[in-house]
Coordinates of C-alpha atoms in Angstrom, one line a residue:
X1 CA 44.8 258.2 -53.2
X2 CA 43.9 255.7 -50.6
X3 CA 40.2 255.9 -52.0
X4 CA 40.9 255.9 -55.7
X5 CA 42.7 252.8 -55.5
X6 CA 40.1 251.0 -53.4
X7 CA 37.2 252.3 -55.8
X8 CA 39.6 250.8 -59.4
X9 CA 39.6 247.5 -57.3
X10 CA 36.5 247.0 -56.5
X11 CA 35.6 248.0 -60.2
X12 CA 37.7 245.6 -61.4
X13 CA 35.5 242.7 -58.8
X14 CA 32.6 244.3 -60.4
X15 CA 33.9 243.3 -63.9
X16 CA 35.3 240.0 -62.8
X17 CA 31.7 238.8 -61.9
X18 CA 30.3 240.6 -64.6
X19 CA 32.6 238.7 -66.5
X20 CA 31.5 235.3 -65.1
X21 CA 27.6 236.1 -64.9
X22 CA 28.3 236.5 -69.0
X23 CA 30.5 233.5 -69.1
X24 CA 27.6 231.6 -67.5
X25 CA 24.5 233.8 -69.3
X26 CA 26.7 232.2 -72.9
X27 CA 26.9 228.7 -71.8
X28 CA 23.3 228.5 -70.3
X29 CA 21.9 230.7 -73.6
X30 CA 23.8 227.7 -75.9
X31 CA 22.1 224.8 -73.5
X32 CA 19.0 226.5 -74.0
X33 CA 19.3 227.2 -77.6
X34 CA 20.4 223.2 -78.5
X35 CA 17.6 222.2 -76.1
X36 CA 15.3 224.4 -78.7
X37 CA 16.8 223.0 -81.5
X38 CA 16.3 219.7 -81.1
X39 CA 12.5 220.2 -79.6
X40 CA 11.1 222.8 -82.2
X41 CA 11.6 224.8 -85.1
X42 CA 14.4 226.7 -84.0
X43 CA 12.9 229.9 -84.1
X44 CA 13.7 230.6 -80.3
X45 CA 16.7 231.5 -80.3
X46 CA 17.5 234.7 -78.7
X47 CA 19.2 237.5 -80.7
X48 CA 22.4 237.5 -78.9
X49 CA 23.0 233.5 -79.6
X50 CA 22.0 234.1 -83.3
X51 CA 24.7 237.0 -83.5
X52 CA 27.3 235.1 -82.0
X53 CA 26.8 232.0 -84.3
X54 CA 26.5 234.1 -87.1
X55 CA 29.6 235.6 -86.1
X56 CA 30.9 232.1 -85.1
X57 CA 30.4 230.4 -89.1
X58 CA 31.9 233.0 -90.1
X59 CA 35.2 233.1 -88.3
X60 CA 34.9 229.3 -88.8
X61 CA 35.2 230.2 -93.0
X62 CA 38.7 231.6 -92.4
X63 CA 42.0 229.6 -92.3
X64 CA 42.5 230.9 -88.5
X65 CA 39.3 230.2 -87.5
X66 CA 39.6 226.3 -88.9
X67 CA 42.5 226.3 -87.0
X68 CA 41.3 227.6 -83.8
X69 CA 38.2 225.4 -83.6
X70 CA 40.3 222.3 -84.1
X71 CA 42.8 223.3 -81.5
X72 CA 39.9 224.4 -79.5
X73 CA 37.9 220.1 -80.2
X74 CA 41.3 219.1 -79.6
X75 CA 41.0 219.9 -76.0
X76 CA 37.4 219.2 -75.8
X77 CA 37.0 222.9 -74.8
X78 CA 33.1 223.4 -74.6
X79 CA 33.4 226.8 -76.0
X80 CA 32.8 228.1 -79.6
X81 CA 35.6 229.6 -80.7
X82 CA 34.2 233.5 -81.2
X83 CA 33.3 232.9 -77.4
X84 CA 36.5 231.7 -76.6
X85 CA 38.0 235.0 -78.2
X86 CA 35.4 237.3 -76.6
X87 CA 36.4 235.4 -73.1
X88 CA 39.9 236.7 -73.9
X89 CA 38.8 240.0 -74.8
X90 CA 36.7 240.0 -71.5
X91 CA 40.0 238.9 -69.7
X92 CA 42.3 241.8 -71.3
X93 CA 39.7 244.6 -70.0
X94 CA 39.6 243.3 -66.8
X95 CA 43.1 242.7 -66.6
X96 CA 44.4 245.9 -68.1
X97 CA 42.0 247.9 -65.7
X98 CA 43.7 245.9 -62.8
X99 CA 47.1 246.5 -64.4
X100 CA 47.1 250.6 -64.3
X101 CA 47.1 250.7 -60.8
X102 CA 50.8 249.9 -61.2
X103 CA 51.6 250.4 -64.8
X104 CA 51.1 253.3 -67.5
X105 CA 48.4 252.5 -69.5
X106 CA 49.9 251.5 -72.6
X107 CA 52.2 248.8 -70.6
X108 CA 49.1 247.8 -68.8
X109 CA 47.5 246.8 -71.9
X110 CA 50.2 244.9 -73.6
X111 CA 50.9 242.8 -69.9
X112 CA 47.4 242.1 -70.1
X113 CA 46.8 240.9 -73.5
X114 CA 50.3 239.1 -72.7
X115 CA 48.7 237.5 -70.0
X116 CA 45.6 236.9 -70.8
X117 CA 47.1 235.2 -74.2
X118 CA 49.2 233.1 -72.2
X119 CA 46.5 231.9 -69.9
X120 CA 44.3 230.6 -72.1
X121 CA 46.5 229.1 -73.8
X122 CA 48.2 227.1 -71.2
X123 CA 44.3 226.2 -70.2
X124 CA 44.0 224.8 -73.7
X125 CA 47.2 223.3 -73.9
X126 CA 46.9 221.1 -70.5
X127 CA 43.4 220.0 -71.7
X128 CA 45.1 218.7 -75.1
X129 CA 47.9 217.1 -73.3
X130 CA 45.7 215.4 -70.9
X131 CA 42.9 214.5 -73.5
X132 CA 45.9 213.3 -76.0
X133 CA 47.6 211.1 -73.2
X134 CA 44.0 209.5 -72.6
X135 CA 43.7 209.1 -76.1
X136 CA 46.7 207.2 -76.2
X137 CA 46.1 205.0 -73.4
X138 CA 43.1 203.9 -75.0
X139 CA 45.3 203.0 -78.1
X140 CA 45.5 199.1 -77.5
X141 CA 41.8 198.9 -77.1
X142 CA 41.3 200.6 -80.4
X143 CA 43.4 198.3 -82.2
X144 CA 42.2 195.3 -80.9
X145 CA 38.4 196.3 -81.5
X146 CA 39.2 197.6 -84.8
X147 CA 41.0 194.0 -85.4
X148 CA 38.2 191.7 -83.7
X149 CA 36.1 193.8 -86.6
X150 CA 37.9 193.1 -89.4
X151 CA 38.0 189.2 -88.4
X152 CA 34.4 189.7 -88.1
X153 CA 34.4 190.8 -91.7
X154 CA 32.7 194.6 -91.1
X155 CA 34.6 196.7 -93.1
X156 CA 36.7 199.8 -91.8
X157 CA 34.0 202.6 -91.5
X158 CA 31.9 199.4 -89.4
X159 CA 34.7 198.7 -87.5
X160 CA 35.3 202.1 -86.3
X161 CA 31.3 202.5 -85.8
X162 CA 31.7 199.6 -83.4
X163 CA 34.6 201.3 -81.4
X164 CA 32.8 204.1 -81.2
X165 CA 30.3 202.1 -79.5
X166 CA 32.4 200.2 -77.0
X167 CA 35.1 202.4 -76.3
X168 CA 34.6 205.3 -73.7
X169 CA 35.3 209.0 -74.3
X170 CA 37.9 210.5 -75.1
X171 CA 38.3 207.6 -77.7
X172 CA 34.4 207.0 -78.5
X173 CA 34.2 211.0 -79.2
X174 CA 37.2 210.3 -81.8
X175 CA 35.5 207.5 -83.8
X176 CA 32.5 209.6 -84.0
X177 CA 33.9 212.3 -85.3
X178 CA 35.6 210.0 -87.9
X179 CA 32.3 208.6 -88.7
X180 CA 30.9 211.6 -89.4
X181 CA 33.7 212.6 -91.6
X182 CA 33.0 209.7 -93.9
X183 CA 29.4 210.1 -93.9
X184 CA 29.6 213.5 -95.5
X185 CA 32.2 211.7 -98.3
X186 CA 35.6 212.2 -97.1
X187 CA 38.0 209.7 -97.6
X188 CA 39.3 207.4 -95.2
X189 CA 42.6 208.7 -95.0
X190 CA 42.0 212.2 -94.9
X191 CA 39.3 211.5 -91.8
X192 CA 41.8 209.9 -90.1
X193 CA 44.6 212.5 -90.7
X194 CA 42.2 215.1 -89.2
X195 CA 41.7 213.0 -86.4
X196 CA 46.2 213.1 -86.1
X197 CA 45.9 216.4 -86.3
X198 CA 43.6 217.0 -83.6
X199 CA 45.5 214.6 -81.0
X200 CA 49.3 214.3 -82.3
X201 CA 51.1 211.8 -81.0
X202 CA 53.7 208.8 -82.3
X203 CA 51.7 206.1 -81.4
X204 CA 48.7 207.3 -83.1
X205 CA 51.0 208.2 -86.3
X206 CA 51.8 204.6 -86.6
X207 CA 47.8 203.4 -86.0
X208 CA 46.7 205.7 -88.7
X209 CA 49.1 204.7 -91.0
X210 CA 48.9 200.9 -90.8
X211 CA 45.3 201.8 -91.2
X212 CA 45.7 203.8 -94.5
X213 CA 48.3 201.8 -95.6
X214 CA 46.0 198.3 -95.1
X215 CA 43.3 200.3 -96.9
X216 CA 45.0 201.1 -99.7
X217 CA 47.0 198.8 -100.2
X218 CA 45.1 195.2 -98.7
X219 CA 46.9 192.7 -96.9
X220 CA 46.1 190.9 -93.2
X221 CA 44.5 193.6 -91.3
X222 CA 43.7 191.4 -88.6
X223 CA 47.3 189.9 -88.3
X224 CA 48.6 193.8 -88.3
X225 CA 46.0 195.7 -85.9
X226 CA 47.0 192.6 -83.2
X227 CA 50.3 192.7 -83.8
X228 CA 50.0 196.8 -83.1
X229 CA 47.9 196.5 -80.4
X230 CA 50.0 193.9 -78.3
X231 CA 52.9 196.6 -79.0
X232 CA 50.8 200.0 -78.1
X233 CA 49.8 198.0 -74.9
X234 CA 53.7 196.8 -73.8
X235 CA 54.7 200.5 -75.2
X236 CA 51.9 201.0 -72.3
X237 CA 53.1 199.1 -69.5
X238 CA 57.1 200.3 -70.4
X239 CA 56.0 204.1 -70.3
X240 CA 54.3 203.5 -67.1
X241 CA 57.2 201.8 -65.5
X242 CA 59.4 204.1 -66.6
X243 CA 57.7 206.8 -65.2
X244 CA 57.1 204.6 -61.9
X245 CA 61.4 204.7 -61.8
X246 CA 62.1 208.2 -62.4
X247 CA 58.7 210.3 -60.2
X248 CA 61.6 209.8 -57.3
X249 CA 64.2 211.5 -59.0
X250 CA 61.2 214.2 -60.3
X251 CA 60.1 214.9 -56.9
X252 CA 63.8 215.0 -55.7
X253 CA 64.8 217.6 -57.9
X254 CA 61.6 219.8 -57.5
X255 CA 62.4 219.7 -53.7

């Protein structure tokens, strides 16, 4: 009995790194395949990569699979999001196969899918929350570059060309992404709703709709975005301090 349990864990180390050297063969395969793409014809690509993006536009044609690759960009997860589901699947087996050496089969499945679920989800999760709080530290600057453009005279799309420019990620990865909304023909509004979506959050609410509100509707845009910005960055400083007062309390209460 001894034996048999020894030999199911040291299967399931075997899948673990098999698990990785695929995670790894994936993410060097894409490097490979973008370093192709952007140095020949694009014919190079190996058969796996061309399944999974085949595979990958069309999950991305579905309402879930929208979804899940802008939850996935929200976090800045460098995965595509049929890798990111194959990971999990990867994750279940291993798990589950773990899982019967103390639970029947069937309840080792559904606490692995449970947990593997769970896991990645969390992962994603912090990611967002982090990426979204540096986003929103970032705010102030935003406003004020986006009002030192319209002083300037560049129009909106120019303006946030130009914070894309100065500002550093994950704000500059933002105002690209707008930019390359517009350039396809979206509207303003929508481009910056889609950029809410990705990172939601109050102060960025408010941004966006002075924004959409001063494009729509005209009025002093540079009076506005420096009156915001002077509140985003005292909203800033207040945050901070009040998270200064209470990290006593916190670590009180976890001890």
């Amino acid at each position: 009995m001894e034996r048999d349990a020894q030999a199911l864990l040291l299967l399931v180390a075997v899948l673990l790194l098999a698990l990785v050297g695929v995670a790894t063969y994936v993410s060097g395969a894409a490097r490979r395949a973008e370093l192709a793409s952007r140095g020949g014809p694009g014919d190079e690509e190996g058969g796996l990569r061309r399944l999974l993006r085949r595979l990958d536009v069309r999950l991305r044609r579905t309402e879930r699979g929208r979804r899940l690759s802008t939850w996935l960009s929200s976090g800045a997860v460098p995965l595509a999001p049929v890798e990111f589901l194959l990971g999990v699947a990867g994750a279940t087996v291993v798990l589950s196969l773990g899982a019967t050496l103390f639970l029947p089969r069937l309840m080792a499945l559904i606490v692995a899918v449970a947990c593997a679920v769970g896991a990645a989800r969390a992962w994603v999760e912090q990611r967002r929350a982090r990426r979204r709080d540096q986003f929103v530290a970032q705010l102030p600057d935003v406003a004020r570059l986006l009002a030192n453009g319209a002083s300037a005279g560049l129009s909106l799309p120019a303006a946030i060309q130009l914070a894309a420019r100065e500002l550093d990620d994950p704000a500059a990865t933002e105002m690209r992404t707008v930019i390359e909304e517009l350039r396809v023909g979206q509207p303003v509004d929508e481009a910056l709703d889609s950029m809410r979506r990705r990172l939601p959050s109050r102060e960025l609410g408010v941004l966006m709709t002075t924004l959409v509100i001063q494009q729509r509707a005209g009025g002093d845009t540079v009076r506005a975005l420096t009156e915001l910005g002077h509140a985003l960055e005292a909203r800033k400083d207040l945050m901070r301090e009040i998270k200064t007062l209470l990290s006593g309390a916190v670590f009180t209460s976890y001890l």
